[in-house]
Short mmCIF file of C-alpha atoms and ligand atoms in Angstrom, two decimals:
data_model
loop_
_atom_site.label_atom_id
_atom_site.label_comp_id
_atom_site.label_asym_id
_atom_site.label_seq_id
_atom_site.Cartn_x
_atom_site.Cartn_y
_atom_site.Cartn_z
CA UNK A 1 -22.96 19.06 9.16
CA UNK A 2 -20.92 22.04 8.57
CA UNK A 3 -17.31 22.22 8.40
CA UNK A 4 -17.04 24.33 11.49
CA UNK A 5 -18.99 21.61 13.64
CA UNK A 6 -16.99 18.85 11.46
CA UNK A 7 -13.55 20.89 12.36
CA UNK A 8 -14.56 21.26 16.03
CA UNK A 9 -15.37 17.44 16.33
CA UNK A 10 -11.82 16.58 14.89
CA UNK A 11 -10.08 19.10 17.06
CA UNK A 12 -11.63 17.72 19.78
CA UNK A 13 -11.45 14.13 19.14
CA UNK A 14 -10.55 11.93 22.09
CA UNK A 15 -10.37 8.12 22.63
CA UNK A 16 -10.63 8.85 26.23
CA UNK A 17 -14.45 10.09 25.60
CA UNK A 18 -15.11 6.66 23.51
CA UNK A 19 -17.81 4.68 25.56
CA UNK A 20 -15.69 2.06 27.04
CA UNK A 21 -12.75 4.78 27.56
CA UNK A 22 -9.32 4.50 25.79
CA UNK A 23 -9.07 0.48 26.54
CA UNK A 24 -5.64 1.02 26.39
CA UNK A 25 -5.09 3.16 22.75
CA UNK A 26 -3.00 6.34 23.40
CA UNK A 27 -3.93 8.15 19.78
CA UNK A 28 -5.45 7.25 16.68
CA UNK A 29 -2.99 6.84 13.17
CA UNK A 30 -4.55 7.95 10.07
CA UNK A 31 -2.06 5.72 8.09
CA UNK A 32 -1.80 6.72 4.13
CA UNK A 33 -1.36 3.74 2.23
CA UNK A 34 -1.04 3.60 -1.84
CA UNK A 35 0.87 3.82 -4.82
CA UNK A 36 3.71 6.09 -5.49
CA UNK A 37 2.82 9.59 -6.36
CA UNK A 38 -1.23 9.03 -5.75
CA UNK A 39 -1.27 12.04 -3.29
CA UNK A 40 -0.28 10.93 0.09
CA UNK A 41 1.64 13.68 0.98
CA UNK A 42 -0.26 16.63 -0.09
CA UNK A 43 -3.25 14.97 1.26
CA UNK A 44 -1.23 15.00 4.63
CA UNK A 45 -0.55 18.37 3.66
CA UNK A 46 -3.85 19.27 2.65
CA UNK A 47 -5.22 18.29 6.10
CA UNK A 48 -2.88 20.36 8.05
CA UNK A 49 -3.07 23.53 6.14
CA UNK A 50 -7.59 23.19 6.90
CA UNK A 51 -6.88 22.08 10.59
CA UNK A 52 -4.06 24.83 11.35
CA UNK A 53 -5.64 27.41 9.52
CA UNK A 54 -2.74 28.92 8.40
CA UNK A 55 -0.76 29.39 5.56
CA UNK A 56 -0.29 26.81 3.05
CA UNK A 57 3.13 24.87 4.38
CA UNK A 58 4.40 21.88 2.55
CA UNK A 59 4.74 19.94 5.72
CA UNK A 60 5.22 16.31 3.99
CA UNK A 61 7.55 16.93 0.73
CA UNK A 62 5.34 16.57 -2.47
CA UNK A 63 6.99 14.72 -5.62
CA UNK A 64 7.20 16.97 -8.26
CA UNK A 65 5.02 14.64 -10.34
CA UNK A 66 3.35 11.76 -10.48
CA UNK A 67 5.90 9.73 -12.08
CA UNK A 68 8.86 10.64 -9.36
CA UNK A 69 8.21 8.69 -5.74
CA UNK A 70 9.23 11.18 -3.50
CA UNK A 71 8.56 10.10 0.55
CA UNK A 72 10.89 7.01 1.15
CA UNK A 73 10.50 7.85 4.74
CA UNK A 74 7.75 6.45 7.15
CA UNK A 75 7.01 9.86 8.49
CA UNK A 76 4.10 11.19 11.34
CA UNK A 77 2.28 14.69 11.37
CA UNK A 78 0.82 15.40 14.37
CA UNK A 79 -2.87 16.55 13.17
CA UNK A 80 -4.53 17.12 16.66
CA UNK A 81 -3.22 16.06 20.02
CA UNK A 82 -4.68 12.66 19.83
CA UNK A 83 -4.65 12.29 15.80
CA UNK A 84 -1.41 11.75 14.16
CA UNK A 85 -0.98 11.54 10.19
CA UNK A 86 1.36 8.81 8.83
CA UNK A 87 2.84 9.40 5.27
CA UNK A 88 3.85 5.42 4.71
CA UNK A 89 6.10 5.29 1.82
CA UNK A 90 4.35 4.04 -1.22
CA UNK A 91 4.54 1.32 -3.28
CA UNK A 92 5.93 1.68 -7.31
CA UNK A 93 5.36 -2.00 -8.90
CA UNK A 94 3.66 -3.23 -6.22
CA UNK A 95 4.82 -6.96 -6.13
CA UNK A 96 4.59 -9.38 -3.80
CA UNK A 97 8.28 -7.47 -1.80
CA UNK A 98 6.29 -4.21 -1.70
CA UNK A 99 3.00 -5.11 -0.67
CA UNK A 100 4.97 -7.09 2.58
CA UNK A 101 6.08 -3.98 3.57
CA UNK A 102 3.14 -2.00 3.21
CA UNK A 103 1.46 -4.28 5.67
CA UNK A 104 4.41 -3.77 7.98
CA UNK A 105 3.87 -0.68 7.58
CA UNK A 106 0.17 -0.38 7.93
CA UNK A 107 0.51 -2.89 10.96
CA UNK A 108 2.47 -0.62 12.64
CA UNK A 109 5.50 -2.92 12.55
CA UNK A 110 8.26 -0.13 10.92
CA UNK A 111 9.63 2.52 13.22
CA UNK A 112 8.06 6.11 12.77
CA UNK A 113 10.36 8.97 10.65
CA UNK A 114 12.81 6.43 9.59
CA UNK A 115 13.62 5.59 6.08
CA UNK A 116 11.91 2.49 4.34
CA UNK A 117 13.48 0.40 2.33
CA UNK A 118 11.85 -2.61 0.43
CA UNK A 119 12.37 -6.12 1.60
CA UNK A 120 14.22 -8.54 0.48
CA UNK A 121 13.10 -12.39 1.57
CA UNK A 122 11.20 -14.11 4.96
CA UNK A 123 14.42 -13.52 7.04
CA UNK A 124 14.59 -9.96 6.87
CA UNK A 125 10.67 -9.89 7.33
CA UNK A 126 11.07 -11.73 10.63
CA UNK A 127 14.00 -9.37 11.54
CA UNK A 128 11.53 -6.51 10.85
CA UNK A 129 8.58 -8.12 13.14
CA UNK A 130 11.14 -8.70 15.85
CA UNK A 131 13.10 -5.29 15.91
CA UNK A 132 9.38 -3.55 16.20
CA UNK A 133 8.90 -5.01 19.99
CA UNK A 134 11.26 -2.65 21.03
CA UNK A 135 8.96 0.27 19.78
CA UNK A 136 6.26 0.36 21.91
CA UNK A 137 3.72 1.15 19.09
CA UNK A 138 0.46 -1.12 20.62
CA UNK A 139 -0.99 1.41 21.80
CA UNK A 140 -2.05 3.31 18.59
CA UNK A 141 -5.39 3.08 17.19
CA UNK A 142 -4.44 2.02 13.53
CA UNK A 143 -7.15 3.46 10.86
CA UNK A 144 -5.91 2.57 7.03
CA UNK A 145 -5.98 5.57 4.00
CA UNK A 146 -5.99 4.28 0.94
CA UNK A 147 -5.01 7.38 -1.11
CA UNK A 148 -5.55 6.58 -4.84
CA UNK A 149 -5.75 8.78 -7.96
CA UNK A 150 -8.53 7.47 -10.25
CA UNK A 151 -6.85 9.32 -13.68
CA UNK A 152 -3.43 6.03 -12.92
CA UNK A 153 -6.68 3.66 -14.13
CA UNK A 154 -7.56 0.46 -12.16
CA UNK A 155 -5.95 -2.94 -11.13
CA UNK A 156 -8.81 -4.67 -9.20
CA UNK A 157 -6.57 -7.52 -7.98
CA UNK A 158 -4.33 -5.80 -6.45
CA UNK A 159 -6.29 -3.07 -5.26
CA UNK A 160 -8.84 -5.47 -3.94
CA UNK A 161 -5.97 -7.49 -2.00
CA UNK A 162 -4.80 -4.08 -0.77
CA UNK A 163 -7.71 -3.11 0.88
CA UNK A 164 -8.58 -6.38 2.69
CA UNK A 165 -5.66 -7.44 4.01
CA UNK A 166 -5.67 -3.28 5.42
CA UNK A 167 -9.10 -4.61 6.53
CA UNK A 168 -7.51 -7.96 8.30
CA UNK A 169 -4.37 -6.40 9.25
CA UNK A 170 -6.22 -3.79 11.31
CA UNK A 171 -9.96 -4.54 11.97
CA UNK A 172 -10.64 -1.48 10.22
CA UNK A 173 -12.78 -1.10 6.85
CA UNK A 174 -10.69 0.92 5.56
CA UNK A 175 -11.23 4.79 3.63
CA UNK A 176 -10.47 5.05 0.53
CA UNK A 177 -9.36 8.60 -0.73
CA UNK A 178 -9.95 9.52 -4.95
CA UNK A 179 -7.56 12.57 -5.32
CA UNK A 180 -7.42 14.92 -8.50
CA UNK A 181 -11.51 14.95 -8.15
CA UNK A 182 -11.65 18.09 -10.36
CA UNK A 183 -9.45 16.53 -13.28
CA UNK A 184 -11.20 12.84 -13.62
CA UNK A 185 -14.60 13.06 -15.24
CA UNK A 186 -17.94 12.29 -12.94
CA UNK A 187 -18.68 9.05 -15.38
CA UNK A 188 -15.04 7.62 -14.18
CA UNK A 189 -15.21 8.38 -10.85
CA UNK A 190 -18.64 7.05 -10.51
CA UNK A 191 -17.10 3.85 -12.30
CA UNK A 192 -14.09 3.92 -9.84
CA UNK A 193 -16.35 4.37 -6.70
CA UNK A 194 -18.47 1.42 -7.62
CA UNK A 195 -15.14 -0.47 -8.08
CA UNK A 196 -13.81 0.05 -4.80
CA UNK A 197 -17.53 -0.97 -2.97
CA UNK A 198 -17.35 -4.32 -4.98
CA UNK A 199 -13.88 -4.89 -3.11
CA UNK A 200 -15.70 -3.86 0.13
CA UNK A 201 -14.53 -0.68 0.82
CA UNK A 202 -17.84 1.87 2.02
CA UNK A 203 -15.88 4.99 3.07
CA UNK A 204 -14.79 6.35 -0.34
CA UNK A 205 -13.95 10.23 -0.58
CA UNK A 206 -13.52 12.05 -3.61
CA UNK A 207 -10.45 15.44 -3.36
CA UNK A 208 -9.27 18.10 -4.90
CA UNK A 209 -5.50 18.05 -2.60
CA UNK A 210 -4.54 22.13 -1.82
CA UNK A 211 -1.03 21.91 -3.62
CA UNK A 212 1.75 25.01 -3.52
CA UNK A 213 0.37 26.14 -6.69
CA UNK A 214 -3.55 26.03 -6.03
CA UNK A 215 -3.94 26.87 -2.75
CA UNK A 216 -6.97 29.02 -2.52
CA UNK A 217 -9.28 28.05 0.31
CA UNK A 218 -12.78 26.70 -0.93
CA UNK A 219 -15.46 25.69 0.77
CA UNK A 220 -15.60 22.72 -1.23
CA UNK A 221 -12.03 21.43 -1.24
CA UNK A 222 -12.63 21.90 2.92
CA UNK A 223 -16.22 19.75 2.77
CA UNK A 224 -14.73 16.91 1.32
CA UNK A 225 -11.19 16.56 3.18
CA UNK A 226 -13.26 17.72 6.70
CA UNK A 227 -15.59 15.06 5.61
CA UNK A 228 -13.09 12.20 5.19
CA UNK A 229 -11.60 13.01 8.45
CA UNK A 230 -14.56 13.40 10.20
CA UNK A 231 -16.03 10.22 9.13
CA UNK A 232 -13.21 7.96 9.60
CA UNK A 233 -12.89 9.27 13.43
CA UNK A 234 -16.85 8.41 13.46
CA UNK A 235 -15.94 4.81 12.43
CA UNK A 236 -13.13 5.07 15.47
CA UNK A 237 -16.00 5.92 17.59
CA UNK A 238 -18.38 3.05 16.92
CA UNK A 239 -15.69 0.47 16.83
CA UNK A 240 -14.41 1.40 19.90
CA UNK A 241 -17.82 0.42 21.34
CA UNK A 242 -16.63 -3.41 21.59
CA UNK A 243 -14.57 -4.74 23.62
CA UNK A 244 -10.71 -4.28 22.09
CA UNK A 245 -7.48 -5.34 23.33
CA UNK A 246 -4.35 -3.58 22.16
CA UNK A 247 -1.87 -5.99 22.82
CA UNK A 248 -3.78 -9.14 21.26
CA UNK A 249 -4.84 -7.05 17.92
CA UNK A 250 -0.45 -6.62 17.54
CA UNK A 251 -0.83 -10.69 18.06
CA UNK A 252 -3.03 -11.01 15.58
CA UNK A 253 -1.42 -8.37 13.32
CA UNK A 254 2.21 -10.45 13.69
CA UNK A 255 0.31 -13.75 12.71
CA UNK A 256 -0.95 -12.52 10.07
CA UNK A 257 2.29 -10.94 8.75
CA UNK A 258 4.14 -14.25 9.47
CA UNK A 259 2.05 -16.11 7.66
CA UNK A 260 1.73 -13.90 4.40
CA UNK A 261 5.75 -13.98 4.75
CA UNK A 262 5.89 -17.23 4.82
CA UNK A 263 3.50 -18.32 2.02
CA UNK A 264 5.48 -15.38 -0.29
CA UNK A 265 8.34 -17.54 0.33
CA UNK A 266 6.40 -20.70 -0.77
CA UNK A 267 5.57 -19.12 -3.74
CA UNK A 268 9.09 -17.97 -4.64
CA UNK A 269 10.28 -21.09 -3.53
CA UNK A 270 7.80 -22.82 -6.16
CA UNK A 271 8.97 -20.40 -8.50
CA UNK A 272 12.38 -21.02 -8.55
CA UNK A 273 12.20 -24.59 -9.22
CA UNK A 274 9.65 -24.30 -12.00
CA UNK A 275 12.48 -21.82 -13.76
CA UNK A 276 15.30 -24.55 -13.30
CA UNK A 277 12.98 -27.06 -13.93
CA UNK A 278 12.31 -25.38 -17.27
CA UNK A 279 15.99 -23.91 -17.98
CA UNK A 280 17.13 -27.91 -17.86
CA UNK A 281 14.48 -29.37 -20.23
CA UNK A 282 15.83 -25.81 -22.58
CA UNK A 283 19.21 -27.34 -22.00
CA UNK A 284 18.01 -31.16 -22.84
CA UNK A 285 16.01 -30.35 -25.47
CA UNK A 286 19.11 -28.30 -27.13
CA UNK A 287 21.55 -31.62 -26.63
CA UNK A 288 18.89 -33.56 -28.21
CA UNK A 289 18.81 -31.04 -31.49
CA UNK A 290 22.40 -30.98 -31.72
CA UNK A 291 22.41 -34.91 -31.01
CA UNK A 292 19.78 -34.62 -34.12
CA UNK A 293 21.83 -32.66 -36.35
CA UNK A 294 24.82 -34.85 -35.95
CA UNK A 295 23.12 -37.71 -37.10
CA UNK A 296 21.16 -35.92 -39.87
CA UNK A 297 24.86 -34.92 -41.01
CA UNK A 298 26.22 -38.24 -40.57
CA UNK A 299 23.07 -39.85 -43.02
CA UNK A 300 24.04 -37.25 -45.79
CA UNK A 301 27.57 -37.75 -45.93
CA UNK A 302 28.38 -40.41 -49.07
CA UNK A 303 29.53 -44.02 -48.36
CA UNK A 304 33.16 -43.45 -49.27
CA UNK A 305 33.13 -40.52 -46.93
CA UNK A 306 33.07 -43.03 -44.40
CA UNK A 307 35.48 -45.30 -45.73
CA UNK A 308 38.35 -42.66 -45.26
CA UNK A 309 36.93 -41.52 -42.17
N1 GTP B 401 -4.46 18.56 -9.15
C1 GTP B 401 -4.09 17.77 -8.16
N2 GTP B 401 -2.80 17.42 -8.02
C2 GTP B 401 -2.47 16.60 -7.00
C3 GTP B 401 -3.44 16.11 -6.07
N3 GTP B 401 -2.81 15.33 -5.18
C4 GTP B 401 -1.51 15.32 -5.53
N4 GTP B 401 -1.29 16.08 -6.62
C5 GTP B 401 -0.01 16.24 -7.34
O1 GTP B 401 0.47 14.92 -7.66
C6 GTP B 401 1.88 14.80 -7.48
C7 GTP B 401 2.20 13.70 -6.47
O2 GTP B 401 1.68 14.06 -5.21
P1 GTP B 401 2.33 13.59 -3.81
O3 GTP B 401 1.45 14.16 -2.74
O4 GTP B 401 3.76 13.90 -3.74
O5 GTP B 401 2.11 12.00 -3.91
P2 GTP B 401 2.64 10.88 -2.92
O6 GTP B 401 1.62 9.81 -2.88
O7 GTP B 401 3.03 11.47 -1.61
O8 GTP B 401 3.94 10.36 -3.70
P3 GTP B 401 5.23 9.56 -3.14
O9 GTP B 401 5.77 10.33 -1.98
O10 GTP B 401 6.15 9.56 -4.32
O11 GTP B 401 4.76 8.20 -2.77
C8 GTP B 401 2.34 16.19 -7.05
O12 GTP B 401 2.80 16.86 -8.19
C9 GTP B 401 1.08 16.87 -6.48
O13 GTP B 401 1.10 18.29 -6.63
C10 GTP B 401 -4.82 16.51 -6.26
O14 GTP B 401 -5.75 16.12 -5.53
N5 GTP B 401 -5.06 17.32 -7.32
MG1 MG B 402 4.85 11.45 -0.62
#
């Protein structure tokens, strides 16, 4: 297909023409998920400047490298009337805090174009889950964007626990978005590619982001980023072929949530007793040298030492 045809299609996109109808979805949410400094934003940007046809705006700030996290905001671009673009904030160390809120994020559970800011225990996870029923957000078709640059090398574990709980969390397989595709070598992306399928991920698109300082329109930069969109609206299209229900999915969503929060806390929990478990046997074990070296002293000191003691 051509990217005209591919554009049209996205323009046009509508949940309202899906074969059962809208079943209760108001828009769709491309929601970028990833790493710190991956490409989120000037993907977002990068998808506005090919759908507006206009001059290249930097819509979603960009960091000025890689190594500087720039969005701490959960910010939404409005892509088409019924396609919005969420730039989640991304994760930097990705432990077991930041992941938590990159599902609440994915799930739809943190307010839109507020600031995000990491986690700190089950409590204030709760907190989170319960302030989001005043949102309103059900009715958004959730579709998860991994956005990951293949030259920051590979973790599979968490990668591969990143893109299925995106799977469980939503119901979505999830697309998966290489960026930098001119500066990684085929070999390595080839190599990345097949990574990602092992973990179960089919919709993986190699791009080449428009940035302010290479901004010339190609037709191959367009092909690739018209691709990913169109595809992933595609996949909107056949799923919403079954039977969904908006307001059961969130169910599922917050049970799912709960119970990673609460099994982090296990874990911590476990944690914390295995370090004081282990910082009193240090402490025992030191009493019992010094104990030691008393009586080693005590066996070299002469007889009549003792006598005047
Ligand atoms: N050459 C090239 N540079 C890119 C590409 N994508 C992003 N960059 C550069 O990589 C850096 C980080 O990009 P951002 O879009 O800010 O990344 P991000 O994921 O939004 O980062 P945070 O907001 O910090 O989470 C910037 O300097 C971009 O110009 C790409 O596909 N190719
Ligand atoms: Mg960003």
């Amino acid at each position: 297909m051509d990217t005209d045809n591919m554009k049209e299609f996205i323009m046009n996109f509508s949940l309202d023409n899906c074969a059962r109808g809208n079943q209760g979805y108001s828009r769709v949410l491309l929601q970028l998920f990833g790493y710190a400094g991956h490409g989120k934003s000037s993907f977002i940007n990068s998808c506005k400047y090919i759908m507006d046809d206009s001059e290249y705006r930097e819509y979603a700030k960009v960091a000025d490298s890689r190594e500087a996290p720039e969005t701490m905001m959960r910010n939404s671009y409005k892509l088409t009337e019924n396609v919005t673009l969420v730039d989640n904030r991304g994760g930097g160390k990705m432990n077991k805090m930041e992941t938590g809120e990159i599902y609440l994020q994915l799930g739809n559970f943190l307010p839109l174009d507020e600031s995000v800011t990491w986690q700190t225990g089950f409590d204030d996870m709760m907190k989170k889950i319960s302030a989001s029923e005043r949102q309103g957000c059900a009715a958004d078709f959730i579709v998860p964007v991994f956005v990951y640059c293949p030259k920051a090398g590979i973790s599979p574990t968490e990668e591969k626990e990143m893109i299925s709980s995106a799977r469980t969390i939503t119901g979505v397989d999830p697309t998966v978005v290489l960026t930098h595709e001119l500066y990684v070598p085929i070999h390595q992306l080839t190599k990345i590619r097949d990574t990602f399928r092992k973990m179960g991920a089919r919709n993986i698109y190699p791009v080449e982001n428009y940035t302010h300082g290479d901004n010339l329109k190609t037709r191959g930069k367009h092909t690739a980023i018209l691709q990913c969109l169109y595809e992933s609206l595609k996949d909107v299209e056949f799923k919403m072929k079954e039977e969904l229900n908006p307001s059961e999915e969130r169910i599922k969503r917050k049970e799912f949530l709960m119970t990673f929060a609460h099994k982090r806390a296990l874990e911590n929990q476990k944690q914390e007793i295995k370090e004081m478990q282990l910082k009193e046997q240090l402490e025992r074990e030191k009493e019992q040298e010094k104990e030691q070296e008393k009586e080693q002293e005590k066996a070299k000191r002469r007889w009549y030492y003792l006598w005047l003691h």
